[in-house]
Short mmCIF file of C-alpha atoms and ligand atoms in Angstrom, two decimals:
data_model
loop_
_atom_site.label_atom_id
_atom_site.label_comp_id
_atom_site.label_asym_id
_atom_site.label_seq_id
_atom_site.Cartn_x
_atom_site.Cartn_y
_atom_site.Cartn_z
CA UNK A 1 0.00 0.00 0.00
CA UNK A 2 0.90 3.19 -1.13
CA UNK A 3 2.96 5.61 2.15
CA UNK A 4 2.02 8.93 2.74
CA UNK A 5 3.18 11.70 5.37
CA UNK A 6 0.53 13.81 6.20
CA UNK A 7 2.31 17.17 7.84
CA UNK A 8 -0.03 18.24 10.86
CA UNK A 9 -3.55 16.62 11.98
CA UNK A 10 -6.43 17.62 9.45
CA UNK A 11 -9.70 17.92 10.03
CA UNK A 12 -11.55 13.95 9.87
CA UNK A 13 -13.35 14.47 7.09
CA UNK A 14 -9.85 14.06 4.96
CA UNK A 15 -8.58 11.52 6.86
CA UNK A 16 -11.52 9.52 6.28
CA UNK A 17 -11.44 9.34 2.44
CA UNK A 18 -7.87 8.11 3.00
CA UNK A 19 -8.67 5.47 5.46
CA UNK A 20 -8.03 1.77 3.97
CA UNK A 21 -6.70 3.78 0.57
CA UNK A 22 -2.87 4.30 1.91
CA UNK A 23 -0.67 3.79 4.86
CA UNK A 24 -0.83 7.27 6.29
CA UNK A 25 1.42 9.05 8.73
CA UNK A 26 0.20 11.59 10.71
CA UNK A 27 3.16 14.75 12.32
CA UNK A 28 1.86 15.09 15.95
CA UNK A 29 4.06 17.49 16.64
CA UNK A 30 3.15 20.64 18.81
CA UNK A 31 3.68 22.97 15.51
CA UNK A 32 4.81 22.05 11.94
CA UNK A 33 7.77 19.92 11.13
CA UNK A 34 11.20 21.44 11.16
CA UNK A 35 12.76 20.65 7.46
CA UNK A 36 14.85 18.07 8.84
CA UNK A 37 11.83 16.29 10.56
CA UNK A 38 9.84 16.80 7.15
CA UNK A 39 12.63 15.18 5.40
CA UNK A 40 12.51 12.48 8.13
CA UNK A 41 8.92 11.98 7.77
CA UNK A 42 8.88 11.79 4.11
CA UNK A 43 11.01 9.13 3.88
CA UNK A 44 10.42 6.37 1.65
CA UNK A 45 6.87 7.95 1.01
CA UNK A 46 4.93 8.02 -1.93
CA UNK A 47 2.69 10.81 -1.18
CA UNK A 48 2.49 14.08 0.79
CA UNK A 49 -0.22 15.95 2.31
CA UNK A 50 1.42 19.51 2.97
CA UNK A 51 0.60 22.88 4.75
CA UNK A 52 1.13 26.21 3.57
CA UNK A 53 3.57 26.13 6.57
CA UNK A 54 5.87 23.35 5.60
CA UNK A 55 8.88 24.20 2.99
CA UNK A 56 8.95 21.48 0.09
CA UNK A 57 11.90 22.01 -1.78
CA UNK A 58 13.97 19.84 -3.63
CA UNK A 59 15.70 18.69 -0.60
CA UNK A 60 12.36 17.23 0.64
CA UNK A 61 11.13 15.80 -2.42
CA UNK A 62 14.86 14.27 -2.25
CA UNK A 63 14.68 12.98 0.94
CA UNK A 64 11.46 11.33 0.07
CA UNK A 65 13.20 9.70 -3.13
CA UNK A 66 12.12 8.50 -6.52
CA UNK A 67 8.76 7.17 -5.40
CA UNK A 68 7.16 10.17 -4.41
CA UNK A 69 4.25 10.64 -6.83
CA UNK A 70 2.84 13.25 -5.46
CA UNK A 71 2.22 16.67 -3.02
CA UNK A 72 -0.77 17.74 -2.25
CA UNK A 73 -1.29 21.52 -0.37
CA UNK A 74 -4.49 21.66 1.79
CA UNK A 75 -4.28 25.31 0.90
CA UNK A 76 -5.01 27.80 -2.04
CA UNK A 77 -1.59 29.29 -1.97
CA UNK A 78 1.32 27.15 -3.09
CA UNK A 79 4.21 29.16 -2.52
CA UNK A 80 5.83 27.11 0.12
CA UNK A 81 6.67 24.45 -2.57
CA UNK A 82 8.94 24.56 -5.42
CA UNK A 83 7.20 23.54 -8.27
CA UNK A 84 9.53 23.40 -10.38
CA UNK A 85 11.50 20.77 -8.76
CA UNK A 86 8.45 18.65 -8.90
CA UNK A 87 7.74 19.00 -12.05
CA UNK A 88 11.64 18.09 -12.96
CA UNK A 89 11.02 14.96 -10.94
CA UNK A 90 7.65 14.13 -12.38
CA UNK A 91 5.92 14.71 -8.56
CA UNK A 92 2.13 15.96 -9.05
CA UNK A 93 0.73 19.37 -7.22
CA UNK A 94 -2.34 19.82 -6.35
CA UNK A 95 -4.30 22.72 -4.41
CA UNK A 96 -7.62 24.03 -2.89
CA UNK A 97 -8.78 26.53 -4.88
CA UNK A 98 -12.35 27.40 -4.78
CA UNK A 99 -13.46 26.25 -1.91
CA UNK A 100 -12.04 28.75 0.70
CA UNK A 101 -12.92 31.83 -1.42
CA UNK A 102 -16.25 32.73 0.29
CA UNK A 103 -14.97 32.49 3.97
CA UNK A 104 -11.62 34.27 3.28
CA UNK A 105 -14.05 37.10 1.52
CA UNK A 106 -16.21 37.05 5.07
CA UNK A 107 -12.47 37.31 6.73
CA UNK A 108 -11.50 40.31 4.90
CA UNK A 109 -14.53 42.02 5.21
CA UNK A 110 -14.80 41.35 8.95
CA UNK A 111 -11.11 42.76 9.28
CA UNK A 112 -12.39 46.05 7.12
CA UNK A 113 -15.16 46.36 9.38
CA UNK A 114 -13.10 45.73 12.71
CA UNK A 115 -10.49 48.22 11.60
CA UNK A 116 -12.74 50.57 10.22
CA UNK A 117 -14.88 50.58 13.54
CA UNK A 118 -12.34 50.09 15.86
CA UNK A 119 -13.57 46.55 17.65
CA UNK A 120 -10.65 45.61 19.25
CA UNK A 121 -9.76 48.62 20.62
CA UNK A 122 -13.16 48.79 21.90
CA UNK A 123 -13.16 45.49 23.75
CA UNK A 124 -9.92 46.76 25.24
CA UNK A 125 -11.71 49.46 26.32
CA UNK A 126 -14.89 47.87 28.02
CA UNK A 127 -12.27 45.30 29.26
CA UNK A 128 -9.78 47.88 30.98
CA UNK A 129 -12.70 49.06 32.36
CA UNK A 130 -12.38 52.44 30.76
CA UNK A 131 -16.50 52.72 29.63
CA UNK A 132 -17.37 54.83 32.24
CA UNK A 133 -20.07 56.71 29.80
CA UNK A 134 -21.43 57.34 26.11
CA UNK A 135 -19.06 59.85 24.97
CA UNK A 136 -19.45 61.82 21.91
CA UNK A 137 -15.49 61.30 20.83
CA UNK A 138 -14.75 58.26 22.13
CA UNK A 139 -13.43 55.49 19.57
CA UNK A 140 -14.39 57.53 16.61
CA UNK A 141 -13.29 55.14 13.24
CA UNK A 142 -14.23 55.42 9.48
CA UNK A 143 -17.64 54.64 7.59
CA UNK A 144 -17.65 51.45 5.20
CA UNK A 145 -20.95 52.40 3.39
CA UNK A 146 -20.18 54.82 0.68
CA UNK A 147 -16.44 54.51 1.01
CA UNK A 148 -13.66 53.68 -1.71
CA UNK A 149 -12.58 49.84 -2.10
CA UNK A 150 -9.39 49.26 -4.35
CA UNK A 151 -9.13 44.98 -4.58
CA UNK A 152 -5.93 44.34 -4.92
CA UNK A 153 -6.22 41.07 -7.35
CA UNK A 154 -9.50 40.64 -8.90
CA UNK A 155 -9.39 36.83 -8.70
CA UNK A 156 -12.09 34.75 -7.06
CA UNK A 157 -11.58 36.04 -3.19
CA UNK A 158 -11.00 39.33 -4.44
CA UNK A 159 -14.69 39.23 -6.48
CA UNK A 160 -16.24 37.47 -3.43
CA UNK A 161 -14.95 40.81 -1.63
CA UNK A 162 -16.56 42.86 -3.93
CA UNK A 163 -19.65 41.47 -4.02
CA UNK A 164 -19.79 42.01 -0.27
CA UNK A 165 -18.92 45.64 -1.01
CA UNK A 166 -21.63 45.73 -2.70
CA UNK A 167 -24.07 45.33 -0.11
CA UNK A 168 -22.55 48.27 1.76
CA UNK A 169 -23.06 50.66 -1.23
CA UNK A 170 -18.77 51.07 -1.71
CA UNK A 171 -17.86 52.03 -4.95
CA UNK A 172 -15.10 49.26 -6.27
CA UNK A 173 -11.86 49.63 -7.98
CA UNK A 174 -9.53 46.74 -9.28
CA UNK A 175 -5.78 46.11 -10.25
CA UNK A 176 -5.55 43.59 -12.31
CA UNK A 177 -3.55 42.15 -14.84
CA UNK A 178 -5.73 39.81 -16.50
CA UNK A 179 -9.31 39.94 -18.08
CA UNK A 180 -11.77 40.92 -15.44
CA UNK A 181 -14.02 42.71 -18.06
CA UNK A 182 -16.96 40.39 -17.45
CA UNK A 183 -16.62 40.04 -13.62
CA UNK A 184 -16.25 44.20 -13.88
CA UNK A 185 -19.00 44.46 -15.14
CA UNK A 186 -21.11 42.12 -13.16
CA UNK A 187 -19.87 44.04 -9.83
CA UNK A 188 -19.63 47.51 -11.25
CA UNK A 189 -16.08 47.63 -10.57
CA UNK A 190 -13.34 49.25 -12.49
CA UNK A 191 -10.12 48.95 -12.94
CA UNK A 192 -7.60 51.42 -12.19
CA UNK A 193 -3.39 50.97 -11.46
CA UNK A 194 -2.00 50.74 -8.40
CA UNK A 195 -0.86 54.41 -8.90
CA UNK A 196 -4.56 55.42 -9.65
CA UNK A 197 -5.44 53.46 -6.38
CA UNK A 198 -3.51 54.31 -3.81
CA UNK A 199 -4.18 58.14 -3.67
CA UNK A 200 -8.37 57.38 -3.42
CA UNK A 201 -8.89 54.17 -1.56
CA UNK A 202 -10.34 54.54 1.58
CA UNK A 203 -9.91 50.45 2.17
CA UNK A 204 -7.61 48.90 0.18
CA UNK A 205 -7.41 44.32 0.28
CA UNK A 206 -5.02 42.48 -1.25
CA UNK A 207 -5.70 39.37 -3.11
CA UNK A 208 -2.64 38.06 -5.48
CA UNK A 209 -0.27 35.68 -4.68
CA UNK A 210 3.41 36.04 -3.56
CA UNK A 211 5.92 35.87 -5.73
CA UNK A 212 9.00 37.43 -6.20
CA UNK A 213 7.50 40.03 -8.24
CA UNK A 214 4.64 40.65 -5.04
CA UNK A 215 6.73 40.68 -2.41
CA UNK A 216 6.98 43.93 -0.59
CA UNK A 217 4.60 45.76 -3.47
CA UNK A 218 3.73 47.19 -0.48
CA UNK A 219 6.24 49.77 0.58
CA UNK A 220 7.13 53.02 2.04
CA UNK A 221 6.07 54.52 -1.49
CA UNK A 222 3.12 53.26 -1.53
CA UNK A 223 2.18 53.58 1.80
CA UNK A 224 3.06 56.99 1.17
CA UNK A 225 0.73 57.60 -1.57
CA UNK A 226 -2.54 56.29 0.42
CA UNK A 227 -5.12 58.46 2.20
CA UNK A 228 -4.41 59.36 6.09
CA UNK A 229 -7.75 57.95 6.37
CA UNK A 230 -7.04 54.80 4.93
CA UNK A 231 -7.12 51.33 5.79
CA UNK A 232 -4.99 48.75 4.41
CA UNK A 233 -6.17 45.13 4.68
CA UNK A 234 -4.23 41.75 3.87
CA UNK A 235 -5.60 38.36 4.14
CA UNK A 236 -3.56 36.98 1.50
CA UNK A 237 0.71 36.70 1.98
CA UNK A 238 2.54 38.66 5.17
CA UNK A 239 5.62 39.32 2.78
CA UNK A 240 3.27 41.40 0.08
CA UNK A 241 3.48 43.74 2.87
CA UNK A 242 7.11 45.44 3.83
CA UNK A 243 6.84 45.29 7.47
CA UNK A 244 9.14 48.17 8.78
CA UNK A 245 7.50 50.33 6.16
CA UNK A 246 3.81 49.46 7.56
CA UNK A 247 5.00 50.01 11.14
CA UNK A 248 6.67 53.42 10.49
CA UNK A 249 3.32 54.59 8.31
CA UNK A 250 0.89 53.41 10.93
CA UNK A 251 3.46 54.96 13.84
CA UNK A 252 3.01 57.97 11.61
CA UNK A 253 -0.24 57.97 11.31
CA UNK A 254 0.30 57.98 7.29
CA UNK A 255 -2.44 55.66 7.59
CA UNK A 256 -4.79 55.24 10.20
CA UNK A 257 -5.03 51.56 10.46
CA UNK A 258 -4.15 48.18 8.97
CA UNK A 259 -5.62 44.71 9.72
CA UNK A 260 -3.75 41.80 8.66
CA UNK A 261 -4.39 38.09 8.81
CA UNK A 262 -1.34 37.60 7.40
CA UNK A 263 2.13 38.61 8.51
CA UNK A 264 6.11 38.92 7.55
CA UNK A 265 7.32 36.90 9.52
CA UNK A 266 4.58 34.41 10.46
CA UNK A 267 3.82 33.61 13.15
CA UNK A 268 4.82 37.60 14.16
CA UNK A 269 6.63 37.15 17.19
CA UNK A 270 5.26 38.32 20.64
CA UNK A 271 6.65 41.77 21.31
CA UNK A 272 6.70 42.83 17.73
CA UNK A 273 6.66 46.45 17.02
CA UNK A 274 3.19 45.89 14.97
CA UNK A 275 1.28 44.25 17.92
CA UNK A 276 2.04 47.05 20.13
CA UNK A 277 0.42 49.48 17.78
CA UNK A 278 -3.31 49.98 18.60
CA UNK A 279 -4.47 50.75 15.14
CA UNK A 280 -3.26 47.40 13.62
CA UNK A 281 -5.54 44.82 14.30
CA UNK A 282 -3.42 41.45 13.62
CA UNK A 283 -5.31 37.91 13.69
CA UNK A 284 -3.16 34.23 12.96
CA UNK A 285 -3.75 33.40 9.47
CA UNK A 286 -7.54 32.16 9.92
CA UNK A 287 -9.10 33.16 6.52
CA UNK A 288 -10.09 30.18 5.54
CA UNK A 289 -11.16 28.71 9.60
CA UNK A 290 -14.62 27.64 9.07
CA UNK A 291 -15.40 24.09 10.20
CA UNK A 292 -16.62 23.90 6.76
CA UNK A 293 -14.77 25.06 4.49
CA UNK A 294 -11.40 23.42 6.42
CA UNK A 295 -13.07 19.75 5.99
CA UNK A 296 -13.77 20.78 2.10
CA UNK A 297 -10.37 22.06 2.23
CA UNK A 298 -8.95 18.08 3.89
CA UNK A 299 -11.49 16.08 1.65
CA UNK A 300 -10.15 18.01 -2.13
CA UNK A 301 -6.57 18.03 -0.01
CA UNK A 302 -7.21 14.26 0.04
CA UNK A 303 -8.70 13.85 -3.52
CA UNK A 304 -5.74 15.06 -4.89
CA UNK A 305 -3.35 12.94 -2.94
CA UNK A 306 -5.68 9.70 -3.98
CA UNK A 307 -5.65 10.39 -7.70
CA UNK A 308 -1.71 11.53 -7.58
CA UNK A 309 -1.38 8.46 -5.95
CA UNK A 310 -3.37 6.39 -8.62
CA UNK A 311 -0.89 7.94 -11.22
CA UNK A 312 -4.20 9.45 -12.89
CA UNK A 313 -4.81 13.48 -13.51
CA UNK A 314 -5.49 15.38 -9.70
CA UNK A 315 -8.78 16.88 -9.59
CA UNK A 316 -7.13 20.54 -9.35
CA UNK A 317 -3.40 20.77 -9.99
CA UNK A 318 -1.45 23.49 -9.78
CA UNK A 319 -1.81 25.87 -12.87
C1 LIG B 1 -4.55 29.33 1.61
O1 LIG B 1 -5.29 28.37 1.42
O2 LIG B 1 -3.62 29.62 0.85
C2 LIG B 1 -4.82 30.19 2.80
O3 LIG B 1 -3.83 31.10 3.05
C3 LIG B 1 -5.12 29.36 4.03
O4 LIG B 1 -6.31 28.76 3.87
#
């Protein structure tokens, strides 16, 4: 029977489709493996069932040796594994897509709506036992209805954002490289450049991968170029985002707030300059943490692994 290393314990509903099909391992560690325990673990195996927060290079797939048929992600985002070195070694890749996109869309828009109105700050508040009385200044934060949303990557999360946008009467703007025409026009969204963007958007989410030509788009420029008022939003990758730069804008007040899901590093360590600032609202990578959507995240996650393991074409591979 076909061996598989499965990197942390996923939800049942995964593990049940693989029952009886393979000789699974599960990693019961406290957090993910360390590369050398992934390359430990993989030995010998013919399948994987990955994290975003394990590293699969070609060391792993290595490690693993010429048997390994096949890694599969239980997560949209694939840039913890070097795809080309599977593809060189004839390893399948498979991913999630699809089936996150609505509750990482509820995610973002919470994190707009927590920023924009201040929640955490104002549990802190009623917690430090500062609500003494209704007062006409206290906790003031920014309107979502009628405001500017730039989407930052008009893909499927970023159009389940805007139809959410909708429903609060914001007017929508896009970057995008690709063709969005028909999706723009079904959400009454247009599309501007990033330049265009930054200068207007009240709330600005990003949605695109990261790659090296993503990482840090965020900078001290850019942060530069957005509204005082603004509030910059990131449930997608921590390192689209340069850190220093978003501390010293938000220190500065060059923003008012950001709220990130997502962080560079991740986890951000305790005592990071970011968590002590009370207008960024930072939460540990939970987009997609619906009891649902995780166990259609495992049972596709587990799909994949069972037709890569079959040698026949995963159900959604990698583009
Ligand atoms: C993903 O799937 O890439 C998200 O970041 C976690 O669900």
């Amino acid at each position: 029977m076909a061996k598989v290393f499965i990197t942390r314990d996923i939800p049942q509903a995964g593990l049940e489709l693989l029952a009886g099909q393979c000789d699974y391992t599960v990693w019961r560690g406290d957090g993910p493996p360390s590369h050398r325990e992934l390359c430990a673990g993989v030995a010998g195996c013919h399948g994987i069932l990955s994290l975003l927060t394990d590293r699969l290079d070609g060391i792993v797939m290595d490690a693993a040796g010429a048997q390994l048929r096949v890694i599969s992600n239980m997560a949209v985002g694939y840039d913890n594994i070097d795809v080309a070195a599977a593809r060189a070694r004839g390893i399948a890749v498979g991913n999630t897509p699809g089936v996150l996109t609505e509750t990482t869309a509820d995610l973002a828009f919470a994190l707009m709506a927590g920023a924009a109105r201040r929640i955490v700050e104002g549990v802190d508040h009623v917690r430090a036992g500062k609500w003494l009385t209704w007062g006409p200044k206290v906790l003031l934060g920014h309107d979502l209805h009628g405001a500017t949303l730039g989407i930052v990557g008009f893909g499927r999360i970023g159009q389940a954002l805007a139809r959410r946008a909708a429903g609060f009467g914001m007017r929508v703007l896009f970057v995008d490289s690709g063709n969005k025409s028909e999706a723009a026009a079904q959400l009454g969204a247009k599309r501007v450049t990033l330049a265009e963007m930054l200068p207007v958007a009240d709330f600005m989410s990003l949605h695109v991968p990261s790659t090296p030509e993503t990482r840090y788009m965020i900078g001290s420029t850019q942060l530069a170029m957005m509204k005082p008022s603004a509030i910059l939003v990131n449930t997608a990758r921590g390192d689209l985002v340069d850190p220093a730069a978003l501390e010293d804008s938000l220190r500065r007040r060059l923003i008012a707030a950001a709220a990130l899901d997502v962080t560079e590093p991740e986890p951000l360590p305790v005592g990071h300059a970011l968590l002590a600032l009370p207008n960024c609202l930072v939460v540990p990578h939970i987009g997609s943490a619906s009891h649902a959507t995780r166990d259609l995240m495992a049972t596709m996650a587990a799909r994949n692994l069972l037709a890569g393991l079959a040698g026949v074409p995963l159900p959604n591979p990698v583009p």
